[in-house]
mmCIF file of C-alpha atoms in Angstrom:
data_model
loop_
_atom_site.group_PDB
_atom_site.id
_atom_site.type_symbol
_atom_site.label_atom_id
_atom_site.label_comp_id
_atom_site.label_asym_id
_atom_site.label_seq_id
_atom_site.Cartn_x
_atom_site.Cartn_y
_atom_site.Cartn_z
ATOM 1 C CA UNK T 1 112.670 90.472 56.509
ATOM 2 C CA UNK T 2 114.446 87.551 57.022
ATOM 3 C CA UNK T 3 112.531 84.442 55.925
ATOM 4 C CA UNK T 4 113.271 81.175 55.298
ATOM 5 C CA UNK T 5 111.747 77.918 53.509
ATOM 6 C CA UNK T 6 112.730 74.273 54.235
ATOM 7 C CA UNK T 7 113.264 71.415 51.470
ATOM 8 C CA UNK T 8 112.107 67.958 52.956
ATOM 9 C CA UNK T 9 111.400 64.801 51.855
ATOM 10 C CA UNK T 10 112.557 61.308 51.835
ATOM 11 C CA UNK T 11 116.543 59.904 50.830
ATOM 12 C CA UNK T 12 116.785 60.183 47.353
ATOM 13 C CA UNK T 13 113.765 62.220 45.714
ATOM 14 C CA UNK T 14 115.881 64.868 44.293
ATOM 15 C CA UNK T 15 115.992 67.204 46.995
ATOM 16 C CA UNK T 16 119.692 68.261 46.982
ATOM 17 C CA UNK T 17 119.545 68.435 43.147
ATOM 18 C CA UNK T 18 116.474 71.025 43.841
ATOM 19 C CA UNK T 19 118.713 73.270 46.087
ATOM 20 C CA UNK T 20 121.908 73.019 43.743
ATOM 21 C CA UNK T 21 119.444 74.424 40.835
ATOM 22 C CA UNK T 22 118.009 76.981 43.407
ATOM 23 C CA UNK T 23 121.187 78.263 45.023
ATOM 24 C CA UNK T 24 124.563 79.163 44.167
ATOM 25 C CA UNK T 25 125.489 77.314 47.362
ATOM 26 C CA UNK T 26 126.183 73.523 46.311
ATOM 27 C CA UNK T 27 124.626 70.718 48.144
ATOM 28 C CA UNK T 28 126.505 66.755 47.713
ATOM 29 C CA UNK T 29 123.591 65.060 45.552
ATOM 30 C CA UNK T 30 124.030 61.361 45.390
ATOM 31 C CA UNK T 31 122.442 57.904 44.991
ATOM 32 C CA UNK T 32 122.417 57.500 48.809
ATOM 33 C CA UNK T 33 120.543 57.909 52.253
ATOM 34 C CA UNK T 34 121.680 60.559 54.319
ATOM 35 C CA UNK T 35 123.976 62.411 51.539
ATOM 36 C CA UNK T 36 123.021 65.268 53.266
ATOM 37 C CA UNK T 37 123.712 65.182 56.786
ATOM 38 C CA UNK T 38 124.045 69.294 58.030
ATOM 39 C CA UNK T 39 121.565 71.268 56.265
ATOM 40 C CA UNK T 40 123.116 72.734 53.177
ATOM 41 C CA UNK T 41 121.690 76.982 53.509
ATOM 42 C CA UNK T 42 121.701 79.187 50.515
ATOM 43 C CA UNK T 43 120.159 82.804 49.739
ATOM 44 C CA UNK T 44 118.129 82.518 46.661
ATOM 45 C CA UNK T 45 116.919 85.845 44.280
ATOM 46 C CA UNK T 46 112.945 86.104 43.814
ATOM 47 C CA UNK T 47 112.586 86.545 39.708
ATOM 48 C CA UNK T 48 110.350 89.394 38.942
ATOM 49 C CA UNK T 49 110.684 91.046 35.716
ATOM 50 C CA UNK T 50 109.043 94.282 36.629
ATOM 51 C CA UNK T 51 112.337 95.466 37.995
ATOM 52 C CA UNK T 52 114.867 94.822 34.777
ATOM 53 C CA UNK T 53 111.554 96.902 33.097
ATOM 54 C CA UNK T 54 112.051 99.636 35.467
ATOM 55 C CA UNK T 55 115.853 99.657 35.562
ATOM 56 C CA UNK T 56 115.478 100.258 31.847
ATOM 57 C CA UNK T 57 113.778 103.512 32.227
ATOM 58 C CA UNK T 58 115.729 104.857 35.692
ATOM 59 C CA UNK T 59 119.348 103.612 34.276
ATOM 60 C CA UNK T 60 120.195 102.949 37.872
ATOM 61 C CA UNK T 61 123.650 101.884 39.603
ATOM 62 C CA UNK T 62 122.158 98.517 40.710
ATOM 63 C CA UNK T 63 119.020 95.998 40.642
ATOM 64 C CA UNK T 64 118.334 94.347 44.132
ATOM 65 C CA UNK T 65 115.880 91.832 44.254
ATOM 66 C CA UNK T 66 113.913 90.148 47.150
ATOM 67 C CA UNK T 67 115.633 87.331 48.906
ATOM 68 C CA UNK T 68 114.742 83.905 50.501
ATOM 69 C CA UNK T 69 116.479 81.639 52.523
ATOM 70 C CA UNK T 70 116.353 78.077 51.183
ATOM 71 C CA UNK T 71 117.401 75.159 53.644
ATOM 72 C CA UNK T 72 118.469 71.588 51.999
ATOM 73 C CA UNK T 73 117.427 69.311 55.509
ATOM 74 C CA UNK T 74 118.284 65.509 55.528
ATOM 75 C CA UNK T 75 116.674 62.804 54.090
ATOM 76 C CA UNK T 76 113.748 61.878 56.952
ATOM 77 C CA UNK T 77 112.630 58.383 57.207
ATOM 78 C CA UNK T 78 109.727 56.096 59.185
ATOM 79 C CA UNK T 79 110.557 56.361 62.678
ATOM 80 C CA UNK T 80 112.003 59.728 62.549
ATOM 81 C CA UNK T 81 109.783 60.985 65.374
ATOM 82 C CA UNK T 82 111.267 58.470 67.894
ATOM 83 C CA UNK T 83 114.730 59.336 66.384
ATOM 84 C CA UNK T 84 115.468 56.704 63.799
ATOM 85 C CA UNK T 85 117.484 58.152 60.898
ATOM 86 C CA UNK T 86 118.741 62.245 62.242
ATOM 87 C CA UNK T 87 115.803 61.989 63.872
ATOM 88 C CA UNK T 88 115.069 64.645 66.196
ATOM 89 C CA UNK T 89 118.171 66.882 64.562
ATOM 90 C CA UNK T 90 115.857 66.531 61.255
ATOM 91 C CA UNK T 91 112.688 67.678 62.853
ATOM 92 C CA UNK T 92 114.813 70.898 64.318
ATOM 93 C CA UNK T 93 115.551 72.393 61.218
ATOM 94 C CA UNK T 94 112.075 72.155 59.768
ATOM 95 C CA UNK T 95 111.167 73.891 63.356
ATOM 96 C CA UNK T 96 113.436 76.617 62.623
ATOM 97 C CA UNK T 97 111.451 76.971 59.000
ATOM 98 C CA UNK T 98 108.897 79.629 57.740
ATOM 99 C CA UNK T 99 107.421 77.121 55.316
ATOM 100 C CA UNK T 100 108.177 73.460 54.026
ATOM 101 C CA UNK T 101 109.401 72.609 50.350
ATOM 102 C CA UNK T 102 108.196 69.105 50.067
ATOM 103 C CA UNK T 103 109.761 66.731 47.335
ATOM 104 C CA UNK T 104 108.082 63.738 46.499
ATOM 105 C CA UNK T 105 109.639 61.319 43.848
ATOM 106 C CA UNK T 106 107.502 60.856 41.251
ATOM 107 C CA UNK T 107 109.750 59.606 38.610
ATOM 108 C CA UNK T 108 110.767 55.831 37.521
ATOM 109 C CA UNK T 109 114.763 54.957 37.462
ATOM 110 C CA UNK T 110 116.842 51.880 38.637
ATOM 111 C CA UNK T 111 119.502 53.877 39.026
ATOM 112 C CA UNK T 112 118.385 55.565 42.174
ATOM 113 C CA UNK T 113 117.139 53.500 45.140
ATOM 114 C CA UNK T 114 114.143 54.499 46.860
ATOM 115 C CA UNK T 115 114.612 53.841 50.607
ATOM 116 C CA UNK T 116 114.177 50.064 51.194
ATOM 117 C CA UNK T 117 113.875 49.293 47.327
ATOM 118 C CA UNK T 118 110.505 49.348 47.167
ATOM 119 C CA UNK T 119 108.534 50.615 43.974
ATOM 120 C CA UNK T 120 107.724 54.678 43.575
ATOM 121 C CA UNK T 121 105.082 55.413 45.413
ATOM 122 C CA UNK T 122 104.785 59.333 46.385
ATOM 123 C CA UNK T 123 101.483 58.754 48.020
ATOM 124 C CA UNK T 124 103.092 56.841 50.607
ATOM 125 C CA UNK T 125 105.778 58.956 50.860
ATOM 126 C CA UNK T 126 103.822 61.857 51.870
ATOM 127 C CA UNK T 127 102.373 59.868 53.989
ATOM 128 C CA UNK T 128 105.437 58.957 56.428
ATOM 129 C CA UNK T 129 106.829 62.195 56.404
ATOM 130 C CA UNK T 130 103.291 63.530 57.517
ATOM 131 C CA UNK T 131 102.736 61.104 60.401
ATOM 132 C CA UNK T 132 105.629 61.772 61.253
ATOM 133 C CA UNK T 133 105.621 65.240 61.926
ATOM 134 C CA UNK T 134 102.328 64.417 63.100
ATOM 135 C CA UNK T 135 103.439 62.783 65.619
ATOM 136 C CA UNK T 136 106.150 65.170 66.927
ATOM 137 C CA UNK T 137 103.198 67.707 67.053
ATOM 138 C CA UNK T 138 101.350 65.335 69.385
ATOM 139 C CA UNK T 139 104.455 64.809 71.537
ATOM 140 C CA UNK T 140 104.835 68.569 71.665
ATOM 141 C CA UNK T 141 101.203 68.969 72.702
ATOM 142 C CA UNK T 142 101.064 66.280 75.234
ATOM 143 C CA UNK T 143 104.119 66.978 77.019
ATOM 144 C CA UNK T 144 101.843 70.966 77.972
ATOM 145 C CA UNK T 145 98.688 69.481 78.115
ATOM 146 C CA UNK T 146 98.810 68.251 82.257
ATOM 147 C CA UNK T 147 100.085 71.820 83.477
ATOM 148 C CA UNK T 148 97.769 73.952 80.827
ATOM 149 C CA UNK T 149 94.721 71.949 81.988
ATOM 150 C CA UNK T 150 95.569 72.293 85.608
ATOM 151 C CA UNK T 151 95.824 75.861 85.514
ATOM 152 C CA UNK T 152 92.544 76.324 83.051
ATOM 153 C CA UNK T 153 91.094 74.577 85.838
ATOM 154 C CA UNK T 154 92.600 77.019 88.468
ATOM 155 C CA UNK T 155 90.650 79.518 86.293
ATOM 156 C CA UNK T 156 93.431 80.698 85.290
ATOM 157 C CA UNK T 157 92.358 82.916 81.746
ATOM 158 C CA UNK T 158 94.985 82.611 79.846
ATOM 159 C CA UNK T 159 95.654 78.813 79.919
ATOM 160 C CA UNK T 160 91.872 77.909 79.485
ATOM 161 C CA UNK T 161 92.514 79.949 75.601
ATOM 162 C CA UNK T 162 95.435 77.843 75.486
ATOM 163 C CA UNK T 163 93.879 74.808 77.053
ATOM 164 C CA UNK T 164 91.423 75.041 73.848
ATOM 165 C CA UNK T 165 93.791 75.663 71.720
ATOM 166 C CA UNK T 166 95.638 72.561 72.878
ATOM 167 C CA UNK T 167 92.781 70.209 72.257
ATOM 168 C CA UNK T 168 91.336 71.356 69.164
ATOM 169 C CA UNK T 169 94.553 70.335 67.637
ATOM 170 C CA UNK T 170 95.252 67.149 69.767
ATOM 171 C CA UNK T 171 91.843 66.202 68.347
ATOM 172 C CA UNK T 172 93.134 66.841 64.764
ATOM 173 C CA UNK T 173 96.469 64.942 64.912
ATOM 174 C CA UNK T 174 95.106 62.211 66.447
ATOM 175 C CA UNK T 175 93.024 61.676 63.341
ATOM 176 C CA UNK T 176 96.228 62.016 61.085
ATOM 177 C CA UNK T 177 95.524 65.272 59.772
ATOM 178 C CA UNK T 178 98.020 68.741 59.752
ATOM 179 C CA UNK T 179 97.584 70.994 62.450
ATOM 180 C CA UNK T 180 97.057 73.499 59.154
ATOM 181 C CA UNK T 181 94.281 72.351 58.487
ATOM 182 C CA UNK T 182 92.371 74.279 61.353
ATOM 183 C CA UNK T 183 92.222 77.888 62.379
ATOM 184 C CA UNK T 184 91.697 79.892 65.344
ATOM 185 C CA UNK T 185 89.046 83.264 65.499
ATOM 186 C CA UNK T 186 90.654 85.293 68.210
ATOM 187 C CA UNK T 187 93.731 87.091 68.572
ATOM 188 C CA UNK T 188 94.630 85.093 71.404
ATOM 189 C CA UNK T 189 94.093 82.007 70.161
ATOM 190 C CA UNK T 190 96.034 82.191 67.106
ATOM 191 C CA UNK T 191 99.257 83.644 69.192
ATOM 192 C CA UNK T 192 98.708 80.444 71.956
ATOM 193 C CA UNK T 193 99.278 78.456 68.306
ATOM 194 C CA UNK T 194 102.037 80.511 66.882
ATOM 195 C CA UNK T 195 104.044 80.388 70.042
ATOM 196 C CA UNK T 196 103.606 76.240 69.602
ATOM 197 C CA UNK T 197 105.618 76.471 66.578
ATOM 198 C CA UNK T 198 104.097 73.094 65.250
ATOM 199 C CA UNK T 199 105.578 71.571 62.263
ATOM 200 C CA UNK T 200 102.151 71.272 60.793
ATOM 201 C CA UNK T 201 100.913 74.085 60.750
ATOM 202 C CA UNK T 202 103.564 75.535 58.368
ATOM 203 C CA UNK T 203 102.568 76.287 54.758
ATOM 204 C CA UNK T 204 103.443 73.836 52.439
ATOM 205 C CA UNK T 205 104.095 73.273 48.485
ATOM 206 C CA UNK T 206 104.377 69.835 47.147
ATOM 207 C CA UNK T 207 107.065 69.441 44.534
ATOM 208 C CA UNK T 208 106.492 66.881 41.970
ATOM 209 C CA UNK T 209 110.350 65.450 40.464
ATOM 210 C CA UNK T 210 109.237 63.992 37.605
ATOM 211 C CA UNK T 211 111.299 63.238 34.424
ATOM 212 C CA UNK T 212 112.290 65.170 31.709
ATOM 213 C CA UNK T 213 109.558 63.894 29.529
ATOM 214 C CA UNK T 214 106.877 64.477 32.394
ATOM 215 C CA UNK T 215 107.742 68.390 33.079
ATOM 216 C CA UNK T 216 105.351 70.368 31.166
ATOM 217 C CA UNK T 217 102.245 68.170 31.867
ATOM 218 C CA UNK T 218 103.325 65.771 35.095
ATOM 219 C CA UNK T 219 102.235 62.311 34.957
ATOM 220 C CA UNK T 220 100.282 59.534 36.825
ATOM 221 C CA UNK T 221 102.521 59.851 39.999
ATOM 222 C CA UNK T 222 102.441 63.788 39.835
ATOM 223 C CA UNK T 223 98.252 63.567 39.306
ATOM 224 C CA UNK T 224 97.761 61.717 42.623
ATOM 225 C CA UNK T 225 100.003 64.107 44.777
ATOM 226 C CA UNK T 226 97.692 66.869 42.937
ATOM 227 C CA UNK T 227 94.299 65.140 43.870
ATOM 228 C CA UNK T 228 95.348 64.673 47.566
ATOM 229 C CA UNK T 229 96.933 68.341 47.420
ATOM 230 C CA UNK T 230 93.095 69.826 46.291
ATOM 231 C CA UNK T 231 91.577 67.988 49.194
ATOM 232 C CA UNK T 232 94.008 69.310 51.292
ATOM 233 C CA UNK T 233 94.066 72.869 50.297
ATOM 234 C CA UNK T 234 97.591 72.464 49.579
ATOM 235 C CA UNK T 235 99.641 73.937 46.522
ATOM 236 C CA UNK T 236 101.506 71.889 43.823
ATOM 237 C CA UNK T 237 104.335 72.622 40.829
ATOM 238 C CA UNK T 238 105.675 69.562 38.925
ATOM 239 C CA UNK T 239 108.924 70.399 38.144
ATOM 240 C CA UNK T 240 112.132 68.033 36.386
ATOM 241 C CA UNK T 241 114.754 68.677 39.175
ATOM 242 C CA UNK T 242 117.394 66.825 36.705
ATOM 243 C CA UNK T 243 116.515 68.596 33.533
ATOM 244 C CA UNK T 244 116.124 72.160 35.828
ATOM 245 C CA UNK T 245 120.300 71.299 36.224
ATOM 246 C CA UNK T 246 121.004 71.096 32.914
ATOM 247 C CA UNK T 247 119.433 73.966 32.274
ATOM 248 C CA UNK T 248 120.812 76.094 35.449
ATOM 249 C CA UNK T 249 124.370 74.903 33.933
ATOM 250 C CA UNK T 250 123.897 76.899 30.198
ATOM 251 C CA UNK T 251 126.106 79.653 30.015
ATOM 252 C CA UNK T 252 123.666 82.122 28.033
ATOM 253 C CA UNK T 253 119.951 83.242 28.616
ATOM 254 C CA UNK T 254 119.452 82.486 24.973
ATOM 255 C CA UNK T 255 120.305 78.831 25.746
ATOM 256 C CA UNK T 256 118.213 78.178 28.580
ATOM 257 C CA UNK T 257 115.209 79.468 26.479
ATOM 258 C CA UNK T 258 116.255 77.474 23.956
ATOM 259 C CA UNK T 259 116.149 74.169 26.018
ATOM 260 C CA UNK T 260 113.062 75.575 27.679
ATOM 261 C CA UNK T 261 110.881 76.061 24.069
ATOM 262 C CA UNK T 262 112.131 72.419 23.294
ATOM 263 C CA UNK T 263 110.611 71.417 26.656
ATOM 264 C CA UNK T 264 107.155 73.352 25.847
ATOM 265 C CA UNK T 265 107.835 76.019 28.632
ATOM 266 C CA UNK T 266 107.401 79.486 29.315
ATOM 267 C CA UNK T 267 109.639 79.851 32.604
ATOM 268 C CA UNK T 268 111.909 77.580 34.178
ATOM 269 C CA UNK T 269 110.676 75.671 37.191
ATOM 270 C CA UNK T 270 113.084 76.573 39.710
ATOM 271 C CA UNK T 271 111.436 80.487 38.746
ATOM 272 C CA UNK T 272 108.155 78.981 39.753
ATOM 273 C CA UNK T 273 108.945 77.352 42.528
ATOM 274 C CA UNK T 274 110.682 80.273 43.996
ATOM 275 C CA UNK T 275 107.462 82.381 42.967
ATOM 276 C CA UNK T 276 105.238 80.204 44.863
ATOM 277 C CA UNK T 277 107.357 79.811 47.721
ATOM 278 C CA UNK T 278 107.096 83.478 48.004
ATOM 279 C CA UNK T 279 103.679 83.370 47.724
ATOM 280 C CA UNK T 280 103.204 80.240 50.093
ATOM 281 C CA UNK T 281 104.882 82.572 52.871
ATOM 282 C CA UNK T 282 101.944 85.337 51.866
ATOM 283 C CA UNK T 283 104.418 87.636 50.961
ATOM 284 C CA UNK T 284 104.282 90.933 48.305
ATOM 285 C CA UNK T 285 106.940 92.852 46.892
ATOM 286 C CA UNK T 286 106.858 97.164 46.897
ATOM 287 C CA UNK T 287 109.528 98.941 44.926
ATOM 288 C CA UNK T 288 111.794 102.045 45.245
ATOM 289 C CA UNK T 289 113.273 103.715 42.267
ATOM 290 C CA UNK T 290 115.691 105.899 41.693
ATOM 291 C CA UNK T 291 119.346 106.432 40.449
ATOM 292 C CA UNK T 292 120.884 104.830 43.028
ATOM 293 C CA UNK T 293 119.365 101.327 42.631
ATOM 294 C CA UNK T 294 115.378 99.890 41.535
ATOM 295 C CA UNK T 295 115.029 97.561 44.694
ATOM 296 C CA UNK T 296 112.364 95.065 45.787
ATOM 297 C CA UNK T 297 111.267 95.018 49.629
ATOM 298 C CA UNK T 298 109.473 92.525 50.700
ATOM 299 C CA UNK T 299 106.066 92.631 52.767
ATOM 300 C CA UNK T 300 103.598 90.726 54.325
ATOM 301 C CA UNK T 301 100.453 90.690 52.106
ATOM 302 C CA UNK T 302 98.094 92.987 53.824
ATOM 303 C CA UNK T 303 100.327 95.971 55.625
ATOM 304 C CA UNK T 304 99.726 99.065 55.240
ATOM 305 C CA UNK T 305 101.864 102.016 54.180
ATOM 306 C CA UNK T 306 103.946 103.024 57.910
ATOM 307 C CA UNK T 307 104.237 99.042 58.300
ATOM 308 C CA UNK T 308 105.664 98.611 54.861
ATOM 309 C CA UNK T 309 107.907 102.131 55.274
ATOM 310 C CA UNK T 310 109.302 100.093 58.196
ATOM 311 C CA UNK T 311 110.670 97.937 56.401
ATOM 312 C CA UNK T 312 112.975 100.343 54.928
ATOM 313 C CA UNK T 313 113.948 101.616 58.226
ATOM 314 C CA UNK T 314 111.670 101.739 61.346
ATOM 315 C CA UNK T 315 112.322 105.745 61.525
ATOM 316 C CA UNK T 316 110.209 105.615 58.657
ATOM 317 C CA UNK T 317 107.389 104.134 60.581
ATOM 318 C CA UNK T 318 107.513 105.961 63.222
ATOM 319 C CA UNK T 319 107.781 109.337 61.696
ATOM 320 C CA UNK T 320 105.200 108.290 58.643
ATOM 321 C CA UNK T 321 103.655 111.282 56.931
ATOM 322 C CA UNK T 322 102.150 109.952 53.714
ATOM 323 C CA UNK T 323 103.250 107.761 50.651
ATOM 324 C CA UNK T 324 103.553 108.654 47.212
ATOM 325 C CA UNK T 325 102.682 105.760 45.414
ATOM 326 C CA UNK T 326 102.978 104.841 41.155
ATOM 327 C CA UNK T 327 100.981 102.084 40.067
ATOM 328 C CA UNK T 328 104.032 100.078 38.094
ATOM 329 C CA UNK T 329 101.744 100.056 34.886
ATOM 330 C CA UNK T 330 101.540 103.608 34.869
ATOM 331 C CA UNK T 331 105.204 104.061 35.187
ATOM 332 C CA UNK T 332 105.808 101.505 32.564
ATOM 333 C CA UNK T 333 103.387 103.572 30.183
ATOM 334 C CA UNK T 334 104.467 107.074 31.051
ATOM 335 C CA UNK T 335 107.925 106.123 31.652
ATOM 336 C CA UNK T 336 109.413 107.941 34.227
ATOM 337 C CA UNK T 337 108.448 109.456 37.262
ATOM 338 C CA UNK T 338 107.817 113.098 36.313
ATOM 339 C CA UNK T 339 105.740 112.121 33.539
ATOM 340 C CA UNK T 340 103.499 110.258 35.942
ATOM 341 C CA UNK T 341 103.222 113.223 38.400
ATOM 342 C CA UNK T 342 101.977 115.211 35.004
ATOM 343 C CA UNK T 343 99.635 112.852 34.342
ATOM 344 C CA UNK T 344 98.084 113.069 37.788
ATOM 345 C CA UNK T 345 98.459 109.070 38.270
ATOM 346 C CA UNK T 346 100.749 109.674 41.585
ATOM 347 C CA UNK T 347 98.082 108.857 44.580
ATOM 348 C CA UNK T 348 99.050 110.565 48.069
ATOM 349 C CA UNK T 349 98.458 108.023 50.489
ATOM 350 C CA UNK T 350 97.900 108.421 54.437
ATOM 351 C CA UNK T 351 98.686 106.034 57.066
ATOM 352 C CA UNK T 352 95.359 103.428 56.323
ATOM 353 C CA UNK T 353 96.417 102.566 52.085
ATOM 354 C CA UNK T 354 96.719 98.735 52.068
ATOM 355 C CA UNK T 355 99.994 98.353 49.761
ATOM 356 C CA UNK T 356 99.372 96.451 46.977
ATOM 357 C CA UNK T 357 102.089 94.276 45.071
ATOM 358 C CA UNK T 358 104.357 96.322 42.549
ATOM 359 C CA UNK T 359 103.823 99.831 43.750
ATOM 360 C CA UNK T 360 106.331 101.751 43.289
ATOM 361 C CA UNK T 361 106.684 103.763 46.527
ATOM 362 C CA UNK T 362 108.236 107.097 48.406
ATOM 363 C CA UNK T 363 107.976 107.864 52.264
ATOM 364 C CA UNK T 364 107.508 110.942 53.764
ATOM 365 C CA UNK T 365 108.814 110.798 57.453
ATOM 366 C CA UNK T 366 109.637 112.930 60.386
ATOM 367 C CA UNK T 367 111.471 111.928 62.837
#
């Protein structure tokens, strides 16, 4: 499953710092606009701890974790829509996004110029990059709205569902708000606003880059962004983009928790920012186990067992016959597959089991 989130934001928050702490792919990061020109693309692991606990127990040849697809997009700036800065070539690659990583600056330093030299201000920086998408959404809109309504008016079915579909969202970017922030009831309604492939209607996290001193609880800049983030339904992380570098450069695990327990965390950022990107993008994790590797495949929150068997292979789907599923708690405890089967705690599930995130899972097929 091939999925892929987008980090935006204005020249100079941090963003190509972010992706050099995310990816092994390095990104230019410097103090000025447009450092990034070409999206810098890199494949980032999803951390999950359940599978070094599993490899423990089935000694396999490998790990393989779920992947993500992290994009490093240029600096955007006001006028963006109507192609000042990249422009249009900017508002293509968030297009070609599953969800948007938006940086905000919210840390003080006279070392790095914020666009124009103004003073921080990460209110206001949300704000242009969301008119402007805004208003590439309402140029999107308008340029089908003549035909559509013609047609609806034809009586034409299927463009009266998109005719609606069209206006309830012309309505809501016309009042400055994301195109996320409605939904549709009916089937056909909410592919009429898939197929749009608005830029505001993609998921979104807002990343705080504070400073070092500001990483475990944020501060005044990071609060606002978290207030405006509530109202919008929105999700947050405050993270230290600079500090995350220093600590993505230690050789040893030891060190980084080291640094880490001086810092008052738990878990590095850039592991919970790649969490809740994962999660942004409603997305689960099943496993397979076995001697060959302990893998994570990644599923849409919600599928059921033939859909998530597909994802293996789509022989599997087709030919479903049942899953065998372990709870990954129950492995943990009994410790290896066998002694689960003993212990009765292997369900046999048909074609309607919702798959839930960590079971560990076998397919029956025929093909």
């Amino acid at each position: 499953m091939a999925l892929k989130c987008g980090i935006v934001g204005l020249p100079n928050v941090g963003k190509s710092t972010l992706f050099n702490c995310l990816s092994s792919a390095k990104a230019q990061a410097a103090n000025f606009p447009f450092c990034t020109i070409e999206p810098n693309v890199g494949v980032i692991t999803v951390p999950d701890e359940r599978l070094t606990k599993l490899a423990e127990l089935v000694h396999p040849g490998r790990i393989v974790p779920a992947t993500c697809e992290i994009v490093d997009i240029a600096g955007l700036v006001k006028g963006a829509s109507k192609g000042e800065g990249l422009g249009n070539k900017f508002l293509g690659n968030i297009r070609e996004t599953d969800a948007i990583i938006h940086v905000l600056r919210c840390f003080d330093d006279d070392n790095v110029v914020r666009e124009g030299g103004a003073p921080v201000d990460p209110v206001s920086d949300k704000e242009i990059i969301d008119t402007e998408l805004q208003l590439k959404d309402l140029e999107t809109i308008e340029s089908q709205m003549a035909k559509t309504l013609k047609a609806a008016a034809a009586g034409n079915k299927d463009e009266k569902v998109k005719a609606g579909v069209l206006t309830a969202y012309k309505e809501v970017l016309e009042q400055g708000k994301n195109a996320r922030t409605i939904s549709f009831d009916t089937k056909e309604e909410q592919k009429v606003a898939h197929d749009l492939f608005l830029l505001t209607s993609k998921p979104v996290l807002y990343v705080c880059n504070v400073d070092e001193a500001s990483a475990k609880s944020g501060n005044d800049y990071s609060r606002k962004i978290e207030e405006i983030a509530k109202s919008e339904g929105a999700e947050v992380l405050v993270i230290a983009a600079k500090t995350e570098e220093d600590i993505a450069s230690l050789e040893t695990y030891e060190d980084k928790m080291m640094f880490l327990e001086e810092l008052g965390l738990e878990e590095s950022g850039v592991n919970r920012l790649i969490k809740k990107a994962y999660a942004l993008l409603n997305l689960e994790t099943f496993i397979t186990a076995g001697e060959m590797e302990v893998k994570a495949w990644t599923y849409r929150k919600g599928w059921k067992a033939p859909q998530c068997a597909g994802v293996i292979h789509t022989d599997f789907e087709k030919g479903f016959i049942r899953a065998e599923v372990i709870k990954y708690d129950d492995y943990i405890k009994y410790g290896s597959e066998s002694a689960v089967k003993e212990a009765g705690k292997m369900g046999i599930e048909g074609k309607e089991y919702v798959v839930q995130d960590g079971d560990i899972m076998h397919f029956r097929f025929n093909v």
